[in-house]
Amino acid sequence: GLDAYLPVGSRDVTVLHLDLTHPGPLGIGGVVCDSLRLRLRDAARRPLAPALYLDLVRVMDGDIAIGTVVAPADLDGAVTVPLIGFTLTALETTTLAVVIDLKESAPTGSFEALIDVTGIYARDLNLGTPVAISPAVPGALPVSSGVTTLIVPSETLLVEFTSQMPPVLAAQSDPFAAAEIALSNPADSDGGDIIVAELRVRSPADGSSQILGAVVSEVWAVRNGEIWAQITGLAPTDSVASLVPSEPLAIVAGGTVDLTIELVVRQNATAGALRVGVGAADIAAAQPISGIPVAVEAVPGKTLPLWSEAGNLASADLAASYANFPNPFAAGREVTTFVYSLRTGAEVSLRLLTPYGETVATLLEGVSRSAGLHQDDTWTGHNGNGVAVRNGVYLAELVVRFDDGEQQRVIRKVAVVR
């Protein structure tokens, strides 16, 4: 039977197979089948006009077309297809296929094609008299395609790209989010699905970024917390990561699917900035049944390709890695994030001071932190009383007592603007 949904404009759709048998006995004359009458109707059994739905009807005997009607003009719910030279000898069985091309202008809604006992006209080869048609088993006639729903095929996939790239990167085995990609099918509710079978993530070729593979060893596309597709073992010279899932992504009409692009920084990553993004050719999107590609476009107001912000590969050294972003920032209206790398686990204290050493706010006091890169500690620009501080330069004092007993103190300037 047909799939539950069928896009209008579909070509070479096999709607049904018909097994015809000459019951014999041996020695009796052959049977000529002169025509088949294909009926169209909706789920309520109301007739549908072939002239409104069909561009072409073909009856196939294997690879040979033995009957063709182009642009049927019939309006009464059925189309008759004359057959050329189709004869069955005694005890012979042949399977015929009925194939249609749907008009691109065909109405949407339920659709069924069938051939009943009155839709097969056959006669005796020698006498020319009509022969009786009967089902091989009870209920075998009519032969039906099953009811499908005709839909308008979706033609455009919209892409929205939101950078999640952290300002500082560090070599680590755990993946981190670099971008969110929203894929939307803007078709109306009677439109078809869009299938995404491949997604390529790349670094720009304009020199504004390191080559993807020079910084990253793995790229993941995650949907609802589950890996949709991933690639591991990127070569340092790879500027593109091709993500091919085991199961293509289906986006229904009016629906949106969100993917998170996650990266794993390689241990011997080349220092420098990294940006990632996607272009129109990087998303393999198509109509599911016909396989016809759909246009890939950015959401209104944006233009493909779309890129993330830059992430800078940090040193594993505490002093070299210590930074805050943005700097300067607007106290009370923005948040600045502190970044630092710990070579081992440690107890961490982080205070904001005036240039004269007076405490403005304490963000951390002897808090345990694991080894690795940290960029979760933030300051809103408020002092210990909850009041936004004045414009000026403040000192961010980071004191780290490592698990091996070593202690380090580093300071950086934080500029506040209103």
PDB file of N, CA and C in Angstrom, residues 25-120:
ATOM      1  N   PRO A  25      -8.189 -25.061 -18.439  1.00  0.00           N
ATOM      2  CA  PRO A  25      -7.066 -26.017 -18.415  1.00  0.00           C
ATOM      3  C   PRO A  25      -6.151 -25.863 -19.629  1.00  0.00           C
ATOM      4  N   LEU A  26      -5.086 -26.678 -19.604  1.00  0.00           N
ATOM      5  CA  LEU A  26      -4.170 -26.678 -20.743  1.00  0.00           C
ATOM      6  C   LEU A  26      -4.926 -27.004 -22.021  1.00  0.00           C
ATOM      7  N   GLY A  27      -4.540 -26.339 -23.082  1.00  0.00           N
ATOM      8  CA  GLY A  27      -5.140 -26.586 -24.383  1.00  0.00           C
ATOM      9  C   GLY A  27      -6.249 -25.629 -24.730  1.00  0.00           C
ATOM     10  N   ILE A  28      -6.767 -24.929 -23.704  1.00  0.00           N
ATOM     11  CA  ILE A  28      -7.813 -23.969 -23.996  1.00  0.00           C
ATOM     12  C   ILE A  28      -7.179 -22.706 -24.554  1.00  0.00           C
ATOM     13  N   GLY A  29      -7.963 -21.910 -25.256  1.00  0.00           N
ATOM     14  CA  GLY A  29      -7.444 -20.714 -25.893  1.00  0.00           C
ATOM     15  C   GLY A  29      -7.004 -19.643 -24.904  1.00  0.00           C
ATOM     16  N   GLY A  30      -6.208 -18.711 -25.381  1.00  0.00           N
ATOM     17  CA  GLY A  30      -5.713 -17.623 -24.546  1.00  0.00           C
ATOM     18  C   GLY A  30      -6.764 -16.557 -24.286  1.00  0.00           C
ATOM     19  N   VAL A  31      -6.381 -15.647 -23.379  1.00  0.00           N
ATOM     20  CA  VAL A  31      -7.258 -14.544 -23.021  1.00  0.00           C
ATOM     21  C   VAL A  31      -6.523 -13.241 -23.303  1.00  0.00           C
ATOM     22  N   VAL A  32      -7.226 -12.326 -23.979  1.00  0.00           N
ATOM     23  CA  VAL A  32      -6.676 -11.001 -24.249  1.00  0.00           C
ATOM     24  C   VAL A  32      -7.281 -10.023 -23.238  1.00  0.00           C
ATOM     25  N   CYS A  33      -6.417  -9.264 -22.574  1.00  0.00           N
ATOM     26  CA  CYS A  33      -6.894  -8.211 -21.668  1.00  0.00           C
ATOM     27  C   CYS A  33      -6.754  -6.889 -22.406  1.00  0.00           C
ATOM     28  N   ASP A  34      -7.886  -6.275 -22.712  1.00  0.00           N
ATOM     29  CA  ASP A  34      -7.884  -5.078 -23.546  1.00  0.00           C
ATOM     30  C   ASP A  34      -7.679  -3.780 -22.764  1.00  0.00           C
ATOM     31  N   SER A  35      -8.131  -3.729 -21.516  1.00  0.00           N
ATOM     32  CA  SER A  35      -8.032  -2.467 -20.779  1.00  0.00           C
ATOM     33  C   SER A  35      -8.215  -2.707 -19.283  1.00  0.00           C
ATOM     34  N   LEU A  36      -7.737  -1.717 -18.527  1.00  0.00           N
ATOM     35  CA  LEU A  36      -7.973  -1.658 -17.081  1.00  0.00           C
ATOM     36  C   LEU A  36      -8.624  -0.315 -16.782  1.00  0.00           C
ATOM     37  N   ARG A  37      -9.547  -0.356 -15.850  1.00  0.00           N
ATOM     38  CA  ARG A  37     -10.236   0.882 -15.451  1.00  0.00           C
ATOM     39  C   ARG A  37      -9.864   1.191 -14.008  1.00  0.00           C
ATOM     40  N   LEU A  38      -9.111   2.298 -13.819  1.00  0.00           N
ATOM     41  CA  LEU A  38      -8.622   2.693 -12.495  1.00  0.00           C
ATOM     42  C   LEU A  38      -9.576   3.717 -11.894  1.00  0.00           C
ATOM     43  N   ARG A  39     -10.074   3.402 -10.721  1.00  0.00           N
ATOM     44  CA  ARG A  39     -10.990   4.305 -10.028  1.00  0.00           C
ATOM     45  C   ARG A  39     -10.236   5.090  -8.955  1.00  0.00           C
ATOM     46  N   LEU A  40     -10.628   6.332  -8.768  1.00  0.00           N
ATOM     47  CA  LEU A  40     -10.076   7.181  -7.714  1.00  0.00           C
ATOM     48  C   LEU A  40     -11.207   7.592  -6.776  1.00  0.00           C
ATOM     49  N   ARG A  41     -10.901   7.584  -5.472  1.00  0.00           N
ATOM     50  CA  ARG A  41     -11.902   8.035  -4.510  1.00  0.00           C
ATOM     51  C   ARG A  41     -11.203   8.524  -3.243  1.00  0.00           C
ATOM     52  N   ASP A  42     -11.960   9.216  -2.380  1.00  0.00           N
ATOM     53  CA  ASP A  42     -11.398   9.680  -1.125  1.00  0.00           C
ATOM     54  C   ASP A  42     -11.778   8.727   0.001  1.00  0.00           C
ATOM     55  N   ALA A  43     -11.411   9.083   1.234  1.00  0.00           N
ATOM     56  CA  ALA A  43     -11.647   8.183   2.355  1.00  0.00           C
ATOM     57  C   ALA A  43     -13.131   7.973   2.624  1.00  0.00           C
ATOM     58  N   ALA A  44     -13.980   8.908   2.166  1.00  0.00           N
ATOM     59  CA  ALA A  44     -15.427   8.771   2.335  1.00  0.00           C
ATOM     60  C   ALA A  44     -16.065   8.043   1.162  1.00  0.00           C
ATOM     61  N   ARG A  45     -15.259   7.458   0.302  1.00  0.00           N
ATOM     62  CA  ARG A  45     -15.691   6.690  -0.873  1.00  0.00           C
ATOM     63  C   ARG A  45     -16.354   7.554  -1.938  1.00  0.00           C
ATOM     64  N   ARG A  46     -16.067   8.834  -1.919  1.00  0.00           N
ATOM     65  CA  ARG A  46     -16.568   9.717  -2.963  1.00  0.00           C
ATOM     66  C   ARG A  46     -15.593   9.713  -4.135  1.00  0.00           C
ATOM     67  N   PRO A  47     -16.087   9.720  -5.382  1.00  0.00           N
ATOM     68  CA  PRO A  47     -15.189   9.670  -6.543  1.00  0.00           C
ATOM     69  C   PRO A  47     -14.373  10.950  -6.679  1.00  0.00           C
ATOM     70  N   LEU A  48     -13.147  10.792  -7.142  1.00  0.00           N
ATOM     71  CA  LEU A  48     -12.249  11.903  -7.419  1.00  0.00           C
ATOM     72  C   LEU A  48     -11.987  11.956  -8.918  1.00  0.00           C
ATOM     73  N   ALA A  49     -11.947  13.149  -9.482  1.00  0.00           N
ATOM     74  CA  ALA A  49     -11.785  13.314 -10.928  1.00  0.00           C
ATOM     75  C   ALA A  49     -10.323  13.118 -11.330  1.00  0.00           C
ATOM     76  N   PRO A  50     -10.009  12.088 -12.144  1.00  0.00           N
ATOM     77  CA  PRO A  50      -8.621  11.891 -12.592  1.00  0.00           C
ATOM     78  C   PRO A  50      -8.022  13.118 -13.252  1.00  0.00           C
ATOM     79  N   ALA A  51      -8.835  13.914 -13.939  1.00  0.00           N
ATOM     80  CA  ALA A  51      -8.313  15.100 -14.624  1.00  0.00           C
ATOM     81  C   ALA A  51      -7.715  16.099 -13.649  1.00  0.00           C
ATOM     82  N   LEU A  52      -8.164  16.092 -12.401  1.00  0.00           N
ATOM     83  CA  LEU A  52      -7.649  17.023 -11.403  1.00  0.00           C
ATOM     84  C   LEU A  52      -6.430  16.477 -10.677  1.00  0.00           C
ATOM     85  N   TYR A  53      -6.229  15.168 -10.750  1.00  0.00           N
ATOM     86  CA  TYR A  53      -5.194  14.543  -9.924  1.00  0.00           C
ATOM     87  C   TYR A  53      -4.018  13.962 -10.708  1.00  0.00           C
ATOM     88  N   LEU A  54      -4.245  13.522 -11.924  1.00  0.00           N
ATOM     89  CA  LEU A  54      -3.247  12.712 -12.617  1.00  0.00           C
ATOM     90  C   LEU A  54      -2.685  13.410 -13.846  1.00  0.00           C
ATOM     91  N   ASP A  55      -1.348  13.358 -13.970  1.00  0.00           N
ATOM     92  CA  ASP A  55      -0.682  13.758 -15.206  1.00  0.00           C
ATOM     93  C   ASP A  55      -0.497  12.565 -16.133  1.00  0.00           C
ATOM     94  N   LEU A  56      -0.362  11.375 -15.532  1.00  0.00           N
ATOM     95  CA  LEU A  56      -0.013  10.191 -16.328  1.00  0.00           C
ATOM     96  C   LEU A  56      -0.432   8.942 -15.560  1.00  0.00           C
ATOM     97  N   VAL A  57      -0.916   7.949 -16.332  1.00  0.00           N
ATOM     98  CA  VAL A  57      -1.169   6.608 -15.793  1.00  0.00           C
ATOM     99  C   VAL A  57      -0.498   5.607 -16.715  1.00  0.00           C
ATOM    100  N   ARG A  58       0.273   4.688 -16.140  1.00  0.00           N
ATOM    101  CA  ARG A  58       0.916   3.640 -16.928  1.00  0.00           C
ATOM    102  C   ARG A  58       0.620   2.287 -16.309  1.00  0.00           C
ATOM    103  N   VAL A  59       0.441   1.300 -17.182  1.00  0.00           N
ATOM    104  CA  VAL A  59       0.346  -0.089 -16.732  1.00  0.00           C
ATOM    105  C   VAL A  59       1.609  -0.797 -17.199  1.00  0.00           C
ATOM    106  N   MET A  60       2.334  -1.383 -16.248  1.00  0.00           N
ATOM    107  CA  MET A  60       3.636  -1.972 -16.529  1.00  0.00           C
ATOM    108  C   MET A  60       3.573  -3.489 -16.400  1.00  0.00           C
ATOM    109  N   ASP A  61       4.107  -4.164 -17.408  1.00  0.00           N
ATOM    110  CA  ASP A  61       4.332  -5.604 -17.354  1.00  0.00           C
ATOM    111  C   ASP A  61       5.837  -5.796 -17.226  1.00  0.00           C
ATOM    112  N   GLY A  62       6.298  -5.898 -15.992  1.00  0.00           N
ATOM    113  CA  GLY A  62       7.738  -5.872 -15.767  1.00  0.00           C
ATOM    114  C   GLY A  62       8.269  -4.490 -16.074  1.00  0.00           C
ATOM    115  N   ASP A  63       9.248  -4.421 -16.983  1.00  0.00           N
ATOM    116  CA  ASP A  63       9.822  -3.131 -17.365  1.00  0.00           C
ATOM    117  C   ASP A  63       9.176  -2.532 -18.608  1.00  0.00           C
ATOM    118  N   ILE A  64       8.143  -3.173 -19.106  1.00  0.00           N
ATOM    119  CA  ILE A  64       7.517  -2.737 -20.356  1.00  0.00           C
ATOM    120  C   ILE A  64       6.177  -2.081 -20.063  1.00  0.00           C
ATOM    121  N   ALA A  65       5.992  -0.864 -20.607  1.00  0.00           N
ATOM    122  CA  ALA A  65       4.707  -0.186 -20.485  1.00  0.00           C
ATOM    123  C   ALA A  65       3.771  -0.724 -21.551  1.00  0.00           C
ATOM    124  N   ILE A  66       2.689  -1.375 -21.110  1.00  0.00           N
ATOM    125  CA  ILE A  66       1.734  -1.948 -22.072  1.00  0.00           C
ATOM    126  C   ILE A  66       0.480  -1.086 -22.192  1.00  0.00           C
ATOM    127  N   GLY A  67       0.428  -0.001 -21.444  1.00  0.00           N
ATOM    128  CA  GLY A  67      -0.697   0.915 -21.549  1.00  0.00           C
ATOM    129  C   GLY A  67      -0.356   2.236 -20.907  1.00  0.00           C
ATOM    130  N   THR A  68      -0.681   3.338 -21.593  1.00  0.00           N
ATOM    131  CA  THR A  68      -0.362   4.661 -21.087  1.00  0.00           C
ATOM    132  C   THR A  68      -1.487   5.632 -21.428  1.00  0.00           C
ATOM    133  N   VAL A  69      -1.871   6.428 -20.436  1.00  0.00           N
ATOM    134  CA  VAL A  69      -2.803   7.539 -20.675  1.00  0.00           C
ATOM    135  C   VAL A  69      -2.129   8.793 -20.147  1.00  0.00           C
ATOM    136  N   VAL A  70      -1.953   9.772 -21.027  1.00  0.00           N
ATOM    137  CA  VAL A  70      -1.337  11.044 -20.659  1.00  0.00           C
ATOM    138  C   VAL A  70      -2.427  12.083 -20.439  1.00  0.00           C
ATOM    139  N   ALA A  71      -2.327  12.812 -19.336  1.00  0.00           N
ATOM    140  CA  ALA A  71      -3.264  13.890 -19.009  1.00  0.00           C
ATOM    141  C   ALA A  71      -4.707  13.439 -19.182  1.00  0.00           C
ATOM    142  N   PRO A  72      -5.139  12.459 -18.397  1.00  0.00           N
ATOM    143  CA  PRO A  72      -6.522  11.984 -18.543  1.00  0.00           C
ATOM    144  C   PRO A  72      -7.518  13.116 -18.333  1.00  0.00           C
ATOM    145  N   ALA A  73      -8.543  13.131 -19.188  1.00  0.00           N
ATOM    146  CA  ALA A  73      -9.556  14.184 -19.100  1.00  0.00           C
ATOM    147  C   ALA A  73     -10.774  13.728 -18.318  1.00  0.00           C
ATOM    148  N   ASP A  74     -10.741  12.503 -17.810  1.00  0.00           N
ATOM    149  CA  ASP A  74     -11.907  11.932 -17.144  1.00  0.00           C
ATOM    150  C   ASP A  74     -12.263  12.710 -15.885  1.00  0.00           C
ATOM    151  N   LEU A  75     -13.553  12.900 -15.677  1.00  0.00           N
ATOM    152  CA  LEU A  75     -14.037  13.632 -14.508  1.00  0.00           C
ATOM    153  C   LEU A  75     -14.972  12.789 -13.644  1.00  0.00           C
ATOM    154  N   ASP A  76     -15.236  11.545 -14.071  1.00  0.00           N
ATOM    155  CA  ASP A  76     -16.263  10.752 -13.389  1.00  0.00           C
ATOM    156  C   ASP A  76     -15.709   9.792 -12.339  1.00  0.00           C
ATOM    157  N   GLY A  77     -14.440   9.986 -11.928  1.00  0.00           N
ATOM    158  CA  GLY A  77     -13.890   9.140 -10.870  1.00  0.00           C
ATOM    159  C   GLY A  77     -13.142   7.938 -11.366  1.00  0.00           C
ATOM    160  N   ALA A  78     -12.963   7.767 -12.675  1.00  0.00           N
ATOM    161  CA  ALA A  78     -12.246   6.612 -13.202  1.00  0.00           C
ATOM    162  C   ALA A  78     -11.565   6.974 -14.506  1.00  0.00           C
ATOM    163  N   VAL A  79     -10.468   6.261 -14.812  1.00  0.00           N
ATOM    164  CA  VAL A  79      -9.762   6.437 -16.074  1.00  0.00           C
ATOM    165  C   VAL A  79      -9.491   5.063 -16.652  1.00  0.00           C
ATOM    166  N   THR A  80      -9.798   4.908 -17.946  1.00  0.00           N
ATOM    167  CA  THR A  80      -9.600   3.641 -18.633  1.00  0.00           C
ATOM    168  C   THR A  80      -8.268   3.670 -19.378  1.00  0.00           C
ATOM    169  N   VAL A  81      -7.451   2.646 -19.145  1.00  0.00           N
ATOM    170  CA  VAL A  81      -6.137   2.551 -19.771  1.00  0.00           C
ATOM    171  C   VAL A  81      -6.165   1.405 -20.783  1.00  0.00           C
ATOM    172  N   PRO A  82      -6.157   1.679 -22.089  1.00  0.00           N
ATOM    173  CA  PRO A  82      -6.097   0.607 -23.094  1.00  0.00           C
ATOM    174  C   PRO A  82      -4.756  -0.131 -22.995  1.00  0.00           C
ATOM    175  N   LEU A  83      -4.787  -1.451 -23.131  1.00  0.00           N
ATOM    176  CA  LEU A  83      -3.582  -2.272 -23.088  1.00  0.00           C
ATOM    177  C   LEU A  83      -3.270  -2.775 -24.487  1.00  0.00           C
ATOM    178  N   ILE A  84      -1.986  -2.848 -24.773  1.00  0.00           N
ATOM    179  CA  ILE A  84      -1.544  -3.234 -26.115  1.00  0.00           C
ATOM    180  C   ILE A  84      -0.876  -4.601 -26.043  1.00  0.00           C
ATOM    181  N   GLY A  85      -1.464  -5.569 -26.763  1.00  0.00           N
ATOM    182  CA  GLY A  85      -0.819  -6.870 -26.931  1.00  0.00           C
ATOM    183  C   GLY A  85      -0.647  -7.669 -25.662  1.00  0.00           C
ATOM    184  N   PHE A  86      -1.573  -7.539 -24.718  1.00  0.00           N
ATOM    185  CA  PHE A  86      -1.421  -8.288 -23.475  1.00  0.00           C
ATOM    186  C   PHE A  86      -2.326  -9.514 -23.509  1.00  0.00           C
ATOM    187  N   THR A  87      -1.703 -10.688 -23.588  1.00  0.00           N
ATOM    188  CA  THR A  87      -2.419 -11.951 -23.697  1.00  0.00           C
ATOM    189  C   THR A  87      -1.899 -12.941 -22.666  1.00  0.00           C
ATOM    190  N   LEU A  88      -2.810 -13.698 -22.054  1.00  0.00           N
ATOM    191  CA  LEU A  88      -2.445 -14.770 -21.124  1.00  0.00           C
ATOM    192  C   LEU A  88      -2.785 -16.105 -21.764  1.00  0.00           C
ATOM    193  N   THR A  89      -1.818 -17.014 -21.752  1.00  0.00           N
ATOM    194  CA  THR A  89      -2.089 -18.379 -22.205  1.00  0.00           C
ATOM    195  C   THR A  89      -2.564 -19.212 -21.026  1.00  0.00           C
ATOM    196  N   ALA A  90      -3.051 -20.391 -21.288  1.00  0.00           N
ATOM    197  CA  ALA A  90      -3.615 -21.248 -20.243  1.00  0.00           C
ATOM    198  C   ALA A  90      -2.593 -21.490 -19.137  1.00  0.00           C
ATOM    199  N   LEU A  91      -3.033 -21.325 -17.876  1.00  0.00           N
ATOM    200  CA  LEU A  91      -2.247 -21.528 -16.659  1.00  0.00           C
ATOM    201  C   LEU A  91      -1.137 -20.492 -16.455  1.00  0.00           C
ATOM    202  N   GLU A  92      -1.122 -19.451 -17.248  1.00  0.00           N
ATOM    203  CA  GLU A  92      -0.106 -18.406 -17.089  1.00  0.00           C
ATOM    204  C   GLU A  92      -0.571 -17.367 -16.063  1.00  0.00           C
ATOM    205  N   THR A  93       0.392 -16.860 -15.260  1.00  0.00           N
ATOM    206  CA  THR A  93       0.129 -15.788 -14.297  1.00  0.00           C
ATOM    207  C   THR A  93       1.098 -14.639 -14.570  1.00  0.00           C
ATOM    208  N   THR A  94       0.570 -13.431 -14.578  1.00  0.00           N
ATOM    209  CA  THR A  94       1.391 -12.239 -14.780  1.00  0.00           C
ATOM    210  C   THR A  94       0.981 -11.171 -13.770  1.00  0.00           C
ATOM    211  N   THR A  95       1.970 -10.454 -13.281  1.00  0.00           N
ATOM    212  CA  THR A  95       1.706  -9.342 -12.361  1.00  0.00           C
ATOM    213  C   THR A  95       1.882  -8.027 -13.101  1.00  0.00           C
ATOM    214  N   LEU A  96       0.839  -7.223 -13.086  1.00  0.00           N
ATOM    215  CA  LEU A  96       0.886  -5.901 -13.675  1.00  0.00           C
ATOM    216  C   LEU A  96       0.981  -4.858 -12.561  1.00  0.00           C
ATOM    217  N   ALA A  97       1.697  -3.769 -12.835  1.00  0.00           N
ATOM    218  CA  ALA A  97       1.804  -2.659 -11.884  1.00  0.00           C
ATOM    219  C   ALA A  97       1.151  -1.433 -12.495  1.00  0.00           C
ATOM    220  N   VAL A  98       0.380  -0.731 -11.696  1.00  0.00           N
ATOM    221  CA  VAL A  98      -0.229   0.527 -12.129  1.00  0.00           C
ATOM    222  C   VAL A  98       0.559   1.661 -11.499  1.00  0.00           C
ATOM    223  N   VAL A  99       1.108   2.535 -12.346  1.00  0.00           N
ATOM    224  CA  VAL A  99       2.005   3.612 -11.912  1.00  0.00           C
ATOM    225  C   VAL A  99       1.402   4.950 -12.320  1.00  0.00           C
ATOM    226  N   ILE A 100       1.452   5.925 -11.431  1.00  0.00           N
ATOM    227  CA  ILE A 100       0.864   7.230 -11.737  1.00  0.00           C
ATOM    228  C   ILE A 100       1.873   8.350 -11.493  1.00  0.00           C
ATOM    229  N   ASP A 101       1.661   9.467 -12.202  1.00  0.00           N
ATOM    230  CA  ASP A 101       2.296  10.753 -11.890  1.00  0.00           C
ATOM    231  C   ASP A 101       1.202  11.682 -11.400  1.00  0.00           C
ATOM    232  N   LEU A 102       1.387  12.242 -10.204  1.00  0.00           N
ATOM    233  CA  LEU A 102       0.406  13.172  -9.654  1.00  0.00           C
ATOM    234  C   LEU A 102       0.663  14.596 -10.140  1.00  0.00           C
ATOM    235  N   LYS A 103      -0.411  15.317 -10.391  1.00  0.00           N
ATOM    236  CA  LYS A 103      -0.271  16.724 -10.746  1.00  0.00           C
ATOM    237  C   LYS A 103       0.292  17.514  -9.562  1.00  0.00           C
ATOM    238  N   GLU A 104       1.116  18.511  -9.874  1.00  0.00           N
ATOM    239  CA  GLU A 104       1.591  19.406  -8.819  1.00  0.00           C
ATOM    240  C   GLU A 104       0.457  20.248  -8.255  1.00  0.00           C
ATOM    241  N   SER A 105      -0.610  20.395  -9.047  1.00  0.00           N
ATOM    242  CA  SER A 105      -1.766  21.177  -8.614  1.00  0.00           C
ATOM    243  C   SER A 105      -2.861  20.316  -8.002  1.00  0.00           C
ATOM    244  N   ALA A 106      -2.610  19.032  -7.804  1.00  0.00           N
ATOM    245  CA  ALA A 106      -3.633  18.136  -7.277  1.00  0.00           C
ATOM    246  C   ALA A 106      -4.123  18.626  -5.912  1.00  0.00           C
ATOM    247  N   PRO A 107      -5.414  18.511  -5.656  1.00  0.00           N
ATOM    248  CA  PRO A 107      -5.929  18.926  -4.340  1.00  0.00           C
ATOM    249  C   PRO A 107      -5.338  18.060  -3.230  1.00  0.00           C
ATOM    250  N   THR A 108      -5.159  18.652  -2.065  1.00  0.00           N
ATOM    251  CA  THR A 108      -4.716  17.878  -0.913  1.00  0.00           C
ATOM    252  C   THR A 108      -5.911  17.157  -0.298  1.00  0.00           C
ATOM    253  N   GLY A 109      -5.626  16.170   0.525  1.00  0.00           N
ATOM    254  CA  GLY A 109      -6.692  15.402   1.170  1.00  0.00           C
ATOM    255  C   GLY A 109      -6.525  13.921   0.917  1.00  0.00           C
ATOM    256  N   SER A 110      -7.510  13.131   1.306  1.00  0.00           N
ATOM    257  CA  SER A 110      -7.418  11.671   1.191  1.00  0.00           C
ATOM    258  C   SER A 110      -7.521  11.240  -0.267  1.00  0.00           C
ATOM    259  N   PHE A 111      -6.888  10.099  -0.563  1.00  0.00           N
ATOM    260  CA  PHE A 111      -6.781   9.639  -1.954  1.00  0.00           C
ATOM    261  C   PHE A 111      -6.598   8.121  -1.941  1.00  0.00           C
ATOM    262  N   GLU A 112      -7.343   7.448  -2.806  1.00  0.00           N
ATOM    263  CA  GLU A 112      -7.206   5.997  -2.969  1.00  0.00           C
ATOM    264  C   GLU A 112      -7.395   5.640  -4.432  1.00  0.00           C
ATOM    265  N   ALA A 113      -6.605   4.681  -4.912  1.00  0.00           N
ATOM    266  CA  ALA A 113      -6.765   4.153  -6.272  1.00  0.00           C
ATOM    267  C   ALA A 113      -7.123   2.678  -6.165  1.00  0.00           C
ATOM    268  N   LEU A 114      -8.036   2.222  -7.020  1.00  0.00           N
ATOM    269  CA  LEU A 114      -8.441   0.818  -6.939  1.00  0.00           C
ATOM    270  C   LEU A 114      -8.920   0.319  -8.294  1.00  0.00           C
ATOM    271  N   ILE A 115      -8.880  -0.980  -8.437  1.00  0.00           N
ATOM    272  CA  ILE A 115      -9.464  -1.661  -9.599  1.00  0.00           C
ATOM    273  C   ILE A 115     -10.378  -2.752  -9.047  1.00  0.00           C
ATOM    274  N   ASP A 116     -11.657  -2.699  -9.435  1.00  0.00           N
ATOM    275  CA  ASP A 116     -12.592  -3.726  -8.983  1.00  0.00           C
ATOM    276  C   ASP A 116     -12.873  -4.703 -10.106  1.00  0.00           C
ATOM    277  N   VAL A 117     -13.816  -5.619  -9.873  1.00  0.00           N
ATOM    278  CA  VAL A 117     -14.073  -6.688 -10.843  1.00  0.00           C
ATOM    279  C   VAL A 117     -14.582  -6.144 -12.174  1.00  0.00           C
ATOM    280  N   THR A 118     -15.197  -4.947 -12.149  1.00  0.00           N
ATOM    281  CA  THR A 118     -15.684  -4.359 -13.407  1.00  0.00           C
ATOM    282  C   THR A 118     -14.597  -3.570 -14.122  1.00  0.00           C
ATOM    283  N   GLY A 119     -13.426  -3.431 -13.492  1.00  0.00           N
ATOM    284  CA  GLY A 119     -12.366  -2.616 -14.071  1.00  0.00           C
ATOM    285  C   GLY A 119     -11.386  -3.398 -14.922  1.00  0.00           C
ATOM    286  N   ILE A 120     -11.640  -4.687 -15.159  1.00  0.00           N
ATOM    287  CA  ILE A 120     -10.751  -5.511 -15.996  1.00  0.00           C
ATOM    288  C   ILE A 120     -11.594  -6.029 -17.158  1.00  0.00           C
TER     289      ILE A 120
END
